[in-house]
Amino acid sequence: MSDGLSRRSFLKLAATAGAAAAIPGCEPAARKIIPYVVPDENVIPGVPTFYATTCSECPAGCGLVARVREGRVIKLEGNPADPISQGSICARGQASLQGLYNPDRLGKPHKRAEDGSLQEIAWDQATKEFNDRLAAAAEAGKDRIAFIGASQGPTLDKVTALWLQAYGSARLAFWERIGEEPARAAADACFGRRDLPLYKLDQAETIISFGADFLETWGSPVEYTRQYADFRTPRMRKGGLTLGKAAYVSARLGSTGARCDEWVAANPGTEGAVAMAVLNVVVNQGWISRDSGVAADAVKNFAAAYDPHTVSEQSGVPVDTINKLGAWFGQADGAVALPGGDDPQTYIAAYILNAVTGNVGRTMVFLDGSPAEAVTRPDQVKTVIQAIRDGQVDVVVVAGGANPVYSMPPAWGFAAALKRVPFVAWMGDAPDETAAAAHLLLPVHHALESWRDTAPRAGVYGLGQPVMQPVFPSRALHDVLIESAHLGAGASAQSIPWENASDAVNAAWQDLQGKLAPDSTGQAFWDDARRKGGVFREAKPAAVKLGSAVLAQKLQPKAASSGPLTLAAFPHIFFYDGRGANKSWLQEIPEPVSQIVWDGWAEMHPDTAAQLGIKESYESTRLYAGIDVVQIDTPNGPIETAVHITSLVKPGVIAMPIGQGHSSYGRYAAGRGANLWAYLPEGTRSLGVQARKTEKRHQLVTPMGKGDMMGRSIIEAMSIGDLVKGVVPEVEGEPHLEGVPHEMYEPFKYTGHKWGMTVDVNSCTGCSACVAACYAENNIGVEGKDNVALGRIMSWIRVERFIPRADEESHGPLLYIAPIMCQQCDHAPCEPVCPVFASSHTSEGLNAQIYNRCIGTRFCENNCPYKVRRFNWYAPEWPEPLNLQLNPDVTVRGAGVMEKCTFCIQRITTAEINARTENRNLVDGEIIPACAQACPARAITFGDLNDPNSAVLKRRADNKLRNYTMLPENNALPQVTYLRTLYREKA
Amino acid sequence: MAAAVETNLQPSYIDIDRNVQRAMAPGGLKYWLWVAFCAFLTALGMIFWTNQIYKGLGVTGYGQPNMWAVYITDFVFWVGIAHSGTLISAILFLFRVRWRTAVYRCAETMTVFAVLTAGLFPLIHLGRVWFFYWCVPYPNERFLQPDFRSPLVWDFFAISTYLTISTVFLFTGLIPDLANAREVSTGWRKTLYTILSFGWQGTDRQWRNFSMVYLLLAGFATPLVLSVHSVVSWDFAMTQLPGWHSTIFAPYFVAGAIFSGCGLVLTLIIPMRKLMKIEDLVTIWHLDNLAKVVLLTSLIITYSYATESFMVWYTQDPIEIMTFNQRYYGPQGYLFWMMVACNCAIPLLLFIPRIRTNTVCLFIISIFVNIGMWLERFVIIAGSLATNTEPSQWRFYVPKLTEVVITVGSFGWFLMNFSLFAKFMPIVSMTELKEGIGWLRHAVRETYPYRKAA
Amino acid sequence: MNRILIPVALLLFVSGIGTVAFSQRPWAPRVDVQQPIPFSHRVHAGINKIPCEYCHEYARRSETSGVPPVQRCVGCHGSALLGGLKPITQPWTDRHQEPFEIRWNRVYTLPDFVRFVHKPHIWAGVACQECHGPVETMDRVVPVHEINMGFCLNCHVKRGATQDCFVCHH
């Protein structure tokens, strides 16, 4: 591999190199170039290759395209061919790179010594130990071995099962804490089928989410974000331009709720009851659809117990709100209720609601040929654990990222049970709490290094292929299993006909070809799948009918257990069930609504806090985040956590994010907040608790300053009414500026291209995928909690969250959320103040920031009205092997230089070079900045402002009324414009 | 002592010479301890700066959005200090103001060393100080020159010009006195003064040339008093930042500069005249006049503060108003009110003659003036940045140890240089005192009652 | 008096002249870069007229021109020489080194903050020699031009190519 390619030997500081180059006649030292002996035909050094694979960060199963440079994957994008991701992925997907290159990954197999310390051992020694133990257990009798793992897709799960059989055991559990069981159980109860429905939000006119954070972690967030953006774009309905109605029933206003019209603050655990009340309203108003085929009075009786008044008392939701929701839902032409949480009752209520209004088959669809359940049902998992507790198991194998010690309900006592087991083998990439309890640790490939296949839904067959050589001397999990099966099981070796995992996957796809494409050949089908990242077919909707049995039974939604306060746990948008916590990007990117980083916290309403004797005094501190520590006494022990006081949570409720509180999950996850899974019982995410203020202090950290926009024109909103009338709203905090631009001289003529961007604030959900993508694409350093506290976060694009003032609530969105990056001004204030032209204007309308020319006066940032420039206070660091992820096309900035968004200039120049050498013009859409490419909501459009029919100009023209530039009074003429977010006036 | 006063009611040339020569006598242990202490502070500052260069600016309390803070505050503070020196030595010279003769050498010395100190801070402040020379126009193969639109480049020229002129001006004034010193000193001092006095013999021709050169230099220096600090003020006035973007900054800063400068002259000269026993040359009458200048400039900047606030209110620009609202009542509002107390309220005491003529009071007041003027710059710089146009980026700045130590170090560096100069060079201009001996006698007579009282 | 002044003035004058002279000294390439094997561009590119891009095959397609894989040598040498490659690829500098792994020493280096892409320059018809000098006449390649920003800019100005800093520095 030619060293000449890694022109930027990645950790080298631009500064030192600059020093070398600045001194005349002093040349950088000679370096070695070692060419291939035999070149790889597919690789052109310096040109990226793209491989399709699938994402493993959550069960949604998005398709990925990995950009690989010189054998290293440096960036992940969504797979455009894949119907789920359709070319964009979330922040967690972007960050799975950091799972691959995680500095805390296990390099070599380890064995735990008597004294509990870990000793490195060789692979063959490790596998020998592993197989001997299994053999011994198999000797001892049937079912002496238990396997607990995360599902790795149909084929590999089959392999696992076979391997376990080979050792004469059937104690198999595929574990997900945020599971599908409630949804499946409810589907079973309502429609007599246990598969998961598909939601078509874009088909609906009304969406009511009963605790489902469908823009954050629930179901398939990328897909739902995309659909929701569609749903929220005003469209002609019933002869007028209307905005889809959305309501969010939950105790805490998450970024999902922030995008809805109504935040219905219900007591935690009563979402189901509210759903029933809505159903009650719907049926009593006779809004039941004829063709739903449900007996009206059966439903009436069913919902009778839930008249709005009783539910209102139980849930704290005003009666008229419930009536309003009922009206919205019942009268909508296409509506969908989304059930969330772990309570099956909520799901049943929502399903019935969808069914009786005739939306099943329309906005909520069951497909024929849905894949088999991958995740084991909780009760079966419990039997396995019971067996372990009863000492019927000699060997427990925990594999594939499942982290039961961390995530299992406290009542199951898994950790204790595990202590009884003589031999626990852990197979994974980054050691976690379960690994800490294991006797043998085997490092296995990360998903991006191994063969897999996925079946997220009917018609979608994802193929996960390794996109690079393993970073560490690890082995594929199922290679190890297959090998051990062949060794250990003697006669039953034939039970696994394949040599290794890739054979197994390949074989499975040969069968698939027989089913899906009989006329094609196996090889062609296989190659095509590898190219596209899978096979994608239209699946037929199934005809389903609401069974009458469910209506006969009486629903008892469990209300939150008693206690003066209620603890409501919500999955952190970036950590999901906790697996994201060891990735520094996800720790550093602020949670969109609370804007807190690197920590766990408890959100409280000012009134609740006042009862506990905590005052909100953020104005006087340097940080606009909480500092007082409370002790929360739960039935499963006390939690100590810092309080963040916010109006975005219901009084009497303590909202805490799930996913932090790792005791052993690498350096980035260490010592942050509490692990709520250890307190939450099965089947609910809320708890009755008591809380009291302690004397301890713990500063929560946020890069966000004031949450009050002070009426400045930063993120603007307009009502759908105004849009229809064609009235542009006045921003009262803004000095009125007539006829921008004010030019003194003849404006500069941009003869070639002129790059510009438009951001539709109405589509943006604050999911921060753009931020993660920017970190990955532009080698942005991660600063850590202490530096963020000093305002040293480096992200070039930030998602800003402003809370409307009390007087704005009636006429404005619930929250103002928008991404803010360098606005690439024409009259850039940063440029004339730089003494050395480090900040200069290009002939294509960009504000160039020339790192190697920068001397660090920081004058530019002072003069930047948008405060989007970032200064390198220290030289950034990437602990090995994170440095392998760095993008070779982007300079790694050293200490003392300013940096900022470049519209991904490296992508622009590459595209321009290609166009020129192929001697053609650039095609609109050929250049996509990382943020725009990642955005699941398609909120960001980039293009050439000199090209009259570019998408960006078209988008501006189509939304003239909504188009605005931030802080116009500076007359900076930004090349980034925003489209006002839309809201519905509250009556 | 009283006896001495009696005899000295009519100080003669010899008395002047004797006093100054006594002041220049080799320093004792106390003196050298003091110098060593200053040197120690300087070294401390240098160590912290080295550490900052090595590790990066992260060792300071800086962060988004406080890109400028203590270092630039120190820079403006020291540049401001410099100005009074030139005012006293050049402008008052042109206006033939008599009381300047006793204090101008001290003031001018202060100017030179203050500019030297000020010049350090833009460098300390840089992210990559080893490339500072990119701000300087020089021929290079890159076809690159500094951007002359940038106020920082104007700064570079303003400061370097100022340093050159004031150094030359100081030195020229020294020549006759050095010749005087040459005559009475021995050993290496004699050689030193011989070299520096450029063979001054005191002939008519030399005197004629001398006074002409001196006049010309005074002419050069005079506009600098106004221009330099105006340019410095444009570092802020030229930006768009609310709180900085203001047209009154230039006169406002110049007035502030004179104010703080005269304040520091008092701070330095009051102990000095005691320690060096030159009360007969630098009399209370002189201090009284200095105090009047302080009082005047204090009134001017008080007016400027009022104007600034008025203009903000008058524009009705909501963003400007919010910035100033935060400056007065925000989390760091107390700094603003401390500043008002030091710069506007306390100096009003100088209306009272008894206080003007009481060295202790004067000294204390002058200290307050220095503190107040440092705070003024800090409030303007850090405060405005902290409350910028983008509320989501608001964050108030709190310095860390590094900034504090380096600031203290800069005082050490300044005082060390000044003390050395005061010992080895005639810190009071014998020439000019002799020229205006009548006024000196007037001063002595004026201040006789106070001396008696003392 | 003049005993002192004149020497001082002279000193200043001389040092000034010295500085100017030093800043104007001609650039000298570093000629000390030894290659591990006696490979001659003169023989290959000069006498045998092998086109540059036959070995540096990526120049037209990528940002790097690429150093030929050892396999490329075999193409011509392998059969011709008895004993295959060993005679030509066994480093003369180090007898113990693996013969097929040639550790070339870099002759041209750019600092990390410059992104130079060969592709557009080749397509724009810039001859390799314009930057690398008459390689075909050299047995061992030594730089002919000082590849610094001035060198690049001169050519960009001459050819009317872009002069945006951003194109190479990002």
PDB file of N, CA, C and O in Angstrom, chain A residues 622 702 705-706 712 733 791-792 798 800 833 835 852 854-859 861 863 865 870 873-874, chain B residues 57-58 60 62 64 67-68 125 127-128 147 150 235 240 318-319 331 388-392 394-396:
ATOM      1  N   ARG A 622     -22.706  30.025  34.537  1.00  0.00           N
ATOM      2  CA  ARG A 622     -22.122  30.122  33.206  1.00  0.00           C
ATOM      3  C   ARG A 622     -22.761  29.108  32.279  1.00  0.00           C
ATOM      4  O   ARG A 622     -22.673  29.208  31.074  1.00  0.00           O
ATOM      5  N   THR A 702     -24.080  21.630  28.896  1.00  0.00           N
ATOM      6  CA  THR A 702     -24.710  21.802  27.599  1.00  0.00           C
ATOM      7  C   THR A 702     -23.956  22.855  26.792  1.00  0.00           C
ATOM      8  O   THR A 702     -23.494  23.847  27.345  1.00  0.00           O
ATOM      9  N   GLY A 705     -26.544  27.912  24.960  1.00  0.00           N
ATOM     10  CA  GLY A 705     -26.638  29.020  25.884  1.00  0.00           C
ATOM     11  C   GLY A 705     -28.083  29.244  26.280  1.00  0.00           C
ATOM     12  O   GLY A 705     -28.755  28.348  26.768  1.00  0.00           O
ATOM     13  N   LYS A 706     -28.592  30.461  26.049  1.00  0.00           N
ATOM     14  CA  LYS A 706     -29.978  30.754  26.396  1.00  0.00           C
ATOM     15  C   LYS A 706     -30.918  29.940  25.521  1.00  0.00           C
ATOM     16  O   LYS A 706     -30.687  29.779  24.326  1.00  0.00           O
ATOM     17  N   ARG A 712     -35.603  37.135  18.171  1.00  0.00           N
ATOM     18  CA  ARG A 712     -34.721  37.429  17.043  1.00  0.00           C
ATOM     19  C   ARG A 712     -35.031  36.487  15.891  1.00  0.00           C
ATOM     20  O   ARG A 712     -35.576  35.408  16.072  1.00  0.00           O
ATOM     21  N   GLY A 733     -38.777  40.978  17.438  1.00  0.00           N
ATOM     22  CA  GLY A 733     -37.467  41.300  17.993  1.00  0.00           C
ATOM     23  C   GLY A 733     -36.478  41.791  16.966  1.00  0.00           C
ATOM     24  O   GLY A 733     -35.321  42.030  17.270  1.00  0.00           O
ATOM     25  N   GLY A 791     -17.495  25.730  26.538  1.00  0.00           N
ATOM     26  CA  GLY A 791     -17.929  26.215  25.232  1.00  0.00           C
ATOM     27  C   GLY A 791     -16.962  25.848  24.139  1.00  0.00           C
ATOM     28  O   GLY A 791     -16.712  26.638  23.234  1.00  0.00           O
ATOM     29  N   ARG A 792     -16.411  24.646  24.210  1.00  0.00           N
ATOM     30  CA  ARG A 792     -15.401  24.284  23.213  1.00  0.00           C
ATOM     31  C   ARG A 792     -15.848  23.129  22.341  1.00  0.00           C
ATOM     32  O   ARG A 792     -15.026  22.386  21.828  1.00  0.00           O
ATOM     33  N   ARG A 798     -24.846  22.555  14.245  1.00  0.00           N
ATOM     34  CA  ARG A 798     -25.448  22.274  15.543  1.00  0.00           C
ATOM     35  C   ARG A 798     -26.955  22.343  15.390  1.00  0.00           C
ATOM     36  O   ARG A 798     -27.472  23.108  14.588  1.00  0.00           O
ATOM     37  N   GLU A 800     -30.128  23.589  17.046  1.00  0.00           N
ATOM     38  CA  GLU A 800     -30.485  24.529  18.091  1.00  0.00           C
ATOM     39  C   GLU A 800     -31.911  24.327  18.534  1.00  0.00           C
ATOM     40  O   GLU A 800     -32.773  24.018  17.730  1.00  0.00           O
ATOM     41  N   VAL A 833     -11.997  41.015   8.657  1.00  0.00           N
ATOM     42  CA  VAL A 833     -11.285  41.211   9.924  1.00  0.00           C
ATOM     43  C   VAL A 833     -10.063  40.313  10.057  1.00  0.00           C
ATOM     44  O   VAL A 833      -9.244  40.502  10.949  1.00  0.00           O
ATOM     45  N   PRO A 835      -6.492  39.218   9.556  1.00  0.00           N
ATOM     46  CA  PRO A 835      -5.309  39.938   9.080  1.00  0.00           C
ATOM     47  C   PRO A 835      -4.528  39.195   8.006  1.00  0.00           C
ATOM     48  O   PRO A 835      -3.705  39.794   7.327  1.00  0.00           O
ATOM     49  N   ASN A 852      -4.153  26.260   7.229  1.00  0.00           N
ATOM     50  CA  ASN A 852      -2.700  26.408   7.348  1.00  0.00           C
ATOM     51  C   ASN A 852      -2.278  27.867   7.270  1.00  0.00           C
ATOM     52  O   ASN A 852      -1.134  28.194   7.548  1.00  0.00           O
ATOM     53  N   CYS A 854      -4.168  30.170   8.952  1.00  0.00           N
ATOM     54  CA  CYS A 854      -4.744  30.774  10.152  1.00  0.00           C
ATOM     55  C   CYS A 854      -3.688  30.908  11.249  1.00  0.00           C
ATOM     56  O   CYS A 854      -2.923  29.975  11.495  1.00  0.00           O
ATOM     57  N   ILE A 855      -3.652  32.086  11.881  1.00  0.00           N
ATOM     58  CA  ILE A 855      -2.717  32.256  13.003  1.00  0.00           C
ATOM     59  C   ILE A 855      -3.465  32.353  14.328  1.00  0.00           C
ATOM     60  O   ILE A 855      -2.858  32.524  15.371  1.00  0.00           O
ATOM     61  N   GLY A 856      -4.768  32.256  14.265  1.00  0.00           N
ATOM     62  CA  GLY A 856      -5.533  32.148  15.507  1.00  0.00           C
ATOM     63  C   GLY A 856      -5.793  33.456  16.227  1.00  0.00           C
ATOM     64  O   GLY A 856      -5.720  33.515  17.444  1.00  0.00           O
ATOM     65  N   THR A 857      -6.115  34.540  15.469  1.00  0.00           N
ATOM     66  CA  THR A 857      -6.498  35.770  16.172  1.00  0.00           C
ATOM     67  C   THR A 857      -7.937  35.662  16.699  1.00  0.00           C
ATOM     68  O   THR A 857      -8.321  36.420  17.580  1.00  0.00           O
ATOM     69  N   ARG A 858      -8.729  34.766  16.096  1.00  0.00           N
ATOM     70  CA  ARG A 858     -10.110  34.515  16.514  1.00  0.00           C
ATOM     71  C   ARG A 858     -11.011  35.737  16.312  1.00  0.00           C
ATOM     72  O   ARG A 858     -12.107  35.808  16.836  1.00  0.00           O
ATOM     73  N   PHE A 859     -10.532  36.702  15.530  1.00  0.00           N
ATOM     74  CA  PHE A 859     -11.333  37.891  15.243  1.00  0.00           C
ATOM     75  C   PHE A 859     -12.573  37.489  14.441  1.00  0.00           C
ATOM     76  O   PHE A 859     -13.661  38.028  14.640  1.00  0.00           O
ATOM     77  N   GLU A 861     -14.462  34.871  14.515  1.00  0.00           N
ATOM     78  CA  GLU A 861     -15.582  34.361  15.302  1.00  0.00           C
ATOM     79  C   GLU A 861     -16.271  35.499  16.056  1.00  0.00           C
ATOM     80  O   GLU A 861     -17.495  35.511  16.196  1.00  0.00           O
ATOM     81  N   ASN A 863     -16.726  38.373  14.976  1.00  0.00           N
ATOM     82  CA  ASN A 863     -17.538  39.159  14.056  1.00  0.00           C
ATOM     83  C   ASN A 863     -18.615  38.330  13.391  1.00  0.00           C
ATOM     84  O   ASN A 863     -19.386  38.849  12.604  1.00  0.00           O
ATOM     85  N   PRO A 865     -22.023  36.776  13.107  1.00  0.00           N
ATOM     86  CA  PRO A 865     -23.297  36.946  13.803  1.00  0.00           C
ATOM     87  C   PRO A 865     -23.917  35.608  14.189  1.00  0.00           C
ATOM     88  O   PRO A 865     -24.734  35.532  15.096  1.00  0.00           O
ATOM     89  N   ARG A 870     -15.414  27.526  14.849  1.00  0.00           N
ATOM     90  CA  ARG A 870     -14.927  26.749  15.988  1.00  0.00           C
ATOM     91  C   ARG A 870     -13.413  26.839  16.040  1.00  0.00           C
ATOM     92  O   ARG A 870     -12.752  26.768  15.015  1.00  0.00           O
ATOM     93  N   TRP A 873      -8.816  24.673  20.591  1.00  0.00           N
ATOM     94  CA  TRP A 873      -8.141  25.093  21.822  1.00  0.00           C
ATOM     95  C   TRP A 873      -7.004  24.150  22.134  1.00  0.00           C
ATOM     96  O   TRP A 873      -5.969  24.535  22.637  1.00  0.00           O
ATOM     97  N   TYR A 874      -7.210  22.874  21.837  1.00  0.00           N
ATOM     98  CA  TYR A 874      -6.135  21.889  21.944  1.00  0.00           C
ATOM     99  C   TYR A 874      -6.015  21.191  20.596  1.00  0.00           C
ATOM    100  O   TYR A 874      -6.908  21.288  19.764  1.00  0.00           O
TER     101      TYR A 874
ATOM    102  N   LEU B  57      -4.222  27.009  23.608  1.00  0.00           N
ATOM    103  CA  LEU B  57      -4.953  27.989  24.404  1.00  0.00           C
ATOM    104  C   LEU B  57      -5.972  27.346  25.337  1.00  0.00           C
ATOM    105  O   LEU B  57      -6.609  28.031  26.130  1.00  0.00           O
ATOM    106  N   GLY B  58      -6.119  26.037  25.211  1.00  0.00           N
ATOM    107  CA  GLY B  58      -7.072  25.352  26.085  1.00  0.00           C
ATOM    108  C   GLY B  58      -6.773  25.536  27.556  1.00  0.00           C
ATOM    109  O   GLY B  58      -7.657  25.400  28.397  1.00  0.00           O
ATOM    110  N   THR B  60      -6.359  28.158  29.041  1.00  0.00           N
ATOM    111  CA  THR B  60      -7.016  29.359  29.555  1.00  0.00           C
ATOM    112  C   THR B  60      -8.505  29.076  29.755  1.00  0.00           C
ATOM    113  O   THR B  60      -8.984  27.987  29.477  1.00  0.00           O
ATOM    114  N   TYR B  62     -10.756  30.508  28.072  1.00  0.00           N
ATOM    115  CA  TYR B  62     -11.437  30.921  26.845  1.00  0.00           C
ATOM    116  C   TYR B  62     -12.360  29.817  26.346  1.00  0.00           C
ATOM    117  O   TYR B  62     -12.199  28.656  26.686  1.00  0.00           O
ATOM    118  N   GLN B  64     -16.016  29.259  23.323  1.00  0.00           N
ATOM    119  CA  GLN B  64     -17.126  29.856  22.594  1.00  0.00           C
ATOM    120  C   GLN B  64     -18.059  30.543  23.580  1.00  0.00           C
ATOM    121  O   GLN B  64     -18.415  29.928  24.567  1.00  0.00           O
ATOM    122  N   MET B  67     -14.026  34.639  22.521  1.00  0.00           N
ATOM    123  CA  MET B  67     -12.801  34.415  21.761  1.00  0.00           C
ATOM    124  C   MET B  67     -11.725  35.413  22.173  1.00  0.00           C
ATOM    125  O   MET B  67     -10.544  35.148  22.045  1.00  0.00           O
ATOM    126  N   TRP B  68     -12.141  36.579  22.604  1.00  0.00           N
ATOM    127  CA  TRP B  68     -11.207  37.560  23.151  1.00  0.00           C
ATOM    128  C   TRP B  68     -11.597  37.783  24.604  1.00  0.00           C
ATOM    129  O   TRP B  68     -12.777  37.800  24.928  1.00  0.00           O
ATOM    130  N   HIS B 125      -1.882  36.281  22.831  1.00  0.00           N
ATOM    131  CA  HIS B 125      -3.268  35.953  22.531  1.00  0.00           C
ATOM    132  C   HIS B 125      -3.384  35.029  21.316  1.00  0.00           C
ATOM    133  O   HIS B 125      -4.388  34.317  21.173  1.00  0.00           O
ATOM    134  N   GLY B 127      -3.309  32.106  18.523  1.00  0.00           N
ATOM    135  CA  GLY B 127      -3.392  30.649  18.587  1.00  0.00           C
ATOM    136  C   GLY B 127      -2.101  30.011  18.117  1.00  0.00           C
ATOM    137  O   GLY B 127      -1.661  29.002  18.640  1.00  0.00           O
ATOM    138  N   ARG B 128      -1.507  30.591  17.096  1.00  0.00           N
ATOM    139  CA  ARG B 128      -0.245  30.042  16.583  1.00  0.00           C
ATOM    140  C   ARG B 128       0.764  31.187  16.482  1.00  0.00           C
ATOM    141  O   ARG B 128       1.024  31.740  15.417  1.00  0.00           O
ATOM    142  N   ASP B 147      -4.045  41.348   5.004  1.00  0.00           N
ATOM    143  CA  ASP B 147      -5.258  41.977   4.517  1.00  0.00           C
ATOM    144  C   ASP B 147      -5.376  43.354   5.165  1.00  0.00           C
ATOM    145  O   ASP B 147      -5.657  43.454   6.362  1.00  0.00           O
ATOM    146  N   SER B 150      -8.058  44.643   7.591  1.00  0.00           N
ATOM    147  CA  SER B 150      -8.237  44.135   8.959  1.00  0.00           C
ATOM    148  C   SER B 150      -7.678  45.099   9.990  1.00  0.00           C
ATOM    149  O   SER B 150      -6.506  45.467   9.928  1.00  0.00           O
ATOM    150  N   ASP B 235     -10.504  48.153  16.497  1.00  0.00           N
ATOM    151  CA  ASP B 235     -10.573  46.685  16.599  1.00  0.00           C
ATOM    152  C   ASP B 235     -11.976  46.272  16.992  1.00  0.00           C
ATOM    153  O   ASP B 235     -12.452  45.206  16.616  1.00  0.00           O
ATOM    154  N   GLN B 240     -19.292  43.926  13.903  1.00  0.00           N
ATOM    155  CA  GLN B 240     -20.749  44.025  13.934  1.00  0.00           C
ATOM    156  C   GLN B 240     -21.303  43.649  15.295  1.00  0.00           C
ATOM    157  O   GLN B 240     -22.508  43.595  15.479  1.00  0.00           O
ATOM    158  N   PRO B 318     -33.371  46.407  19.298  1.00  0.00           N
ATOM    159  CA  PRO B 318     -33.620  45.485  20.418  1.00  0.00           C
ATOM    160  C   PRO B 318     -32.388  44.671  20.806  1.00  0.00           C
ATOM    161  O   PRO B 318     -32.175  44.383  21.979  1.00  0.00           O
ATOM    162  N   ILE B 319     -31.565  44.331  19.800  1.00  0.00           N
ATOM    163  CA  ILE B 319     -30.413  43.475  20.124  1.00  0.00           C
ATOM    164  C   ILE B 319     -29.395  44.272  20.926  1.00  0.00           C
ATOM    165  O   ILE B 319     -28.906  43.844  21.977  1.00  0.00           O
ATOM    166  N   PRO B 331     -25.476  38.582  34.634  1.00  0.00           N
ATOM    167  CA  PRO B 331     -24.711  37.865  35.661  1.00  0.00           C
ATOM    168  C   PRO B 331     -23.413  38.562  36.036  1.00  0.00           C
ATOM    169  O   PRO B 331     -22.957  38.482  37.161  1.00  0.00           O
ATOM    170  N   ASN B 388     -23.950  37.861  22.670  1.00  0.00           N
ATOM    171  CA  ASN B 388     -23.851  38.212  21.245  1.00  0.00           C
ATOM    172  C   ASN B 388     -25.210  38.092  20.567  1.00  0.00           C
ATOM    173  O   ASN B 388     -26.236  37.921  21.221  1.00  0.00           O
ATOM    174  N   THR B 389     -25.202  38.134  19.248  1.00  0.00           N
ATOM    175  CA  THR B 389     -26.467  38.130  18.498  1.00  0.00           C
ATOM    176  C   THR B 389     -27.179  36.794  18.560  1.00  0.00           C
ATOM    177  O   THR B 389     -28.347  36.714  18.232  1.00  0.00           O
ATOM    178  N   GLU B 390     -26.464  35.734  18.946  1.00  0.00           N
ATOM    179  CA  GLU B 390     -27.022  34.385  18.859  1.00  0.00           C
ATOM    180  C   GLU B 390     -27.228  33.837  20.276  1.00  0.00           C
ATOM    181  O   GLU B 390     -26.293  33.332  20.890  1.00  0.00           O
ATOM    182  N   PRO B 391     -28.447  33.985  20.832  1.00  0.00           N
ATOM    183  CA  PRO B 391     -28.638  33.630  22.245  1.00  0.00           C
ATOM    184  C   PRO B 391     -28.185  32.215  22.580  1.00  0.00           C
ATOM    185  O   PRO B 391     -27.704  31.963  23.677  1.00  0.00           O
ATOM    186  N   SER B 392     -28.288  31.313  21.624  1.00  0.00           N
ATOM    187  CA  SER B 392     -27.912  29.936  21.947  1.00  0.00           C
ATOM    188  C   SER B 392     -26.412  29.826  22.200  1.00  0.00           C
ATOM    189  O   SER B 392     -25.941  28.805  22.679  1.00  0.00           O
ATOM    190  N   TRP B 394     -24.713  32.136  24.048  1.00  0.00           N
ATOM    191  CA  TRP B 394     -24.316  32.970  25.179  1.00  0.00           C
ATOM    192  C   TRP B 394     -23.582  32.145  26.219  1.00  0.00           C
ATOM    193  O   TRP B 394     -23.962  30.998  26.504  1.00  0.00           O
ATOM    194  N   ARG B 395     -22.510  32.706  26.723  1.00  0.00           N
ATOM    195  CA  ARG B 395     -21.808  32.049  27.833  1.00  0.00           C
ATOM    196  C   ARG B 395     -20.863  33.086  28.424  1.00  0.00           C
ATOM    197  O   ARG B 395     -20.160  33.772  27.693  1.00  0.00           O
ATOM    198  N   PHE B 396     -20.860  33.199  29.734  1.00  0.00           N
ATOM    199  CA  PHE B 396     -20.045  34.230  30.377  1.00  0.00           C
ATOM    200  C   PHE B 396     -18.669  33.692  30.692  1.00  0.00           C
ATOM    201  O   PHE B 396     -18.508  32.516  31.009  1.00  0.00           O
TER     202      PHE B 396
END
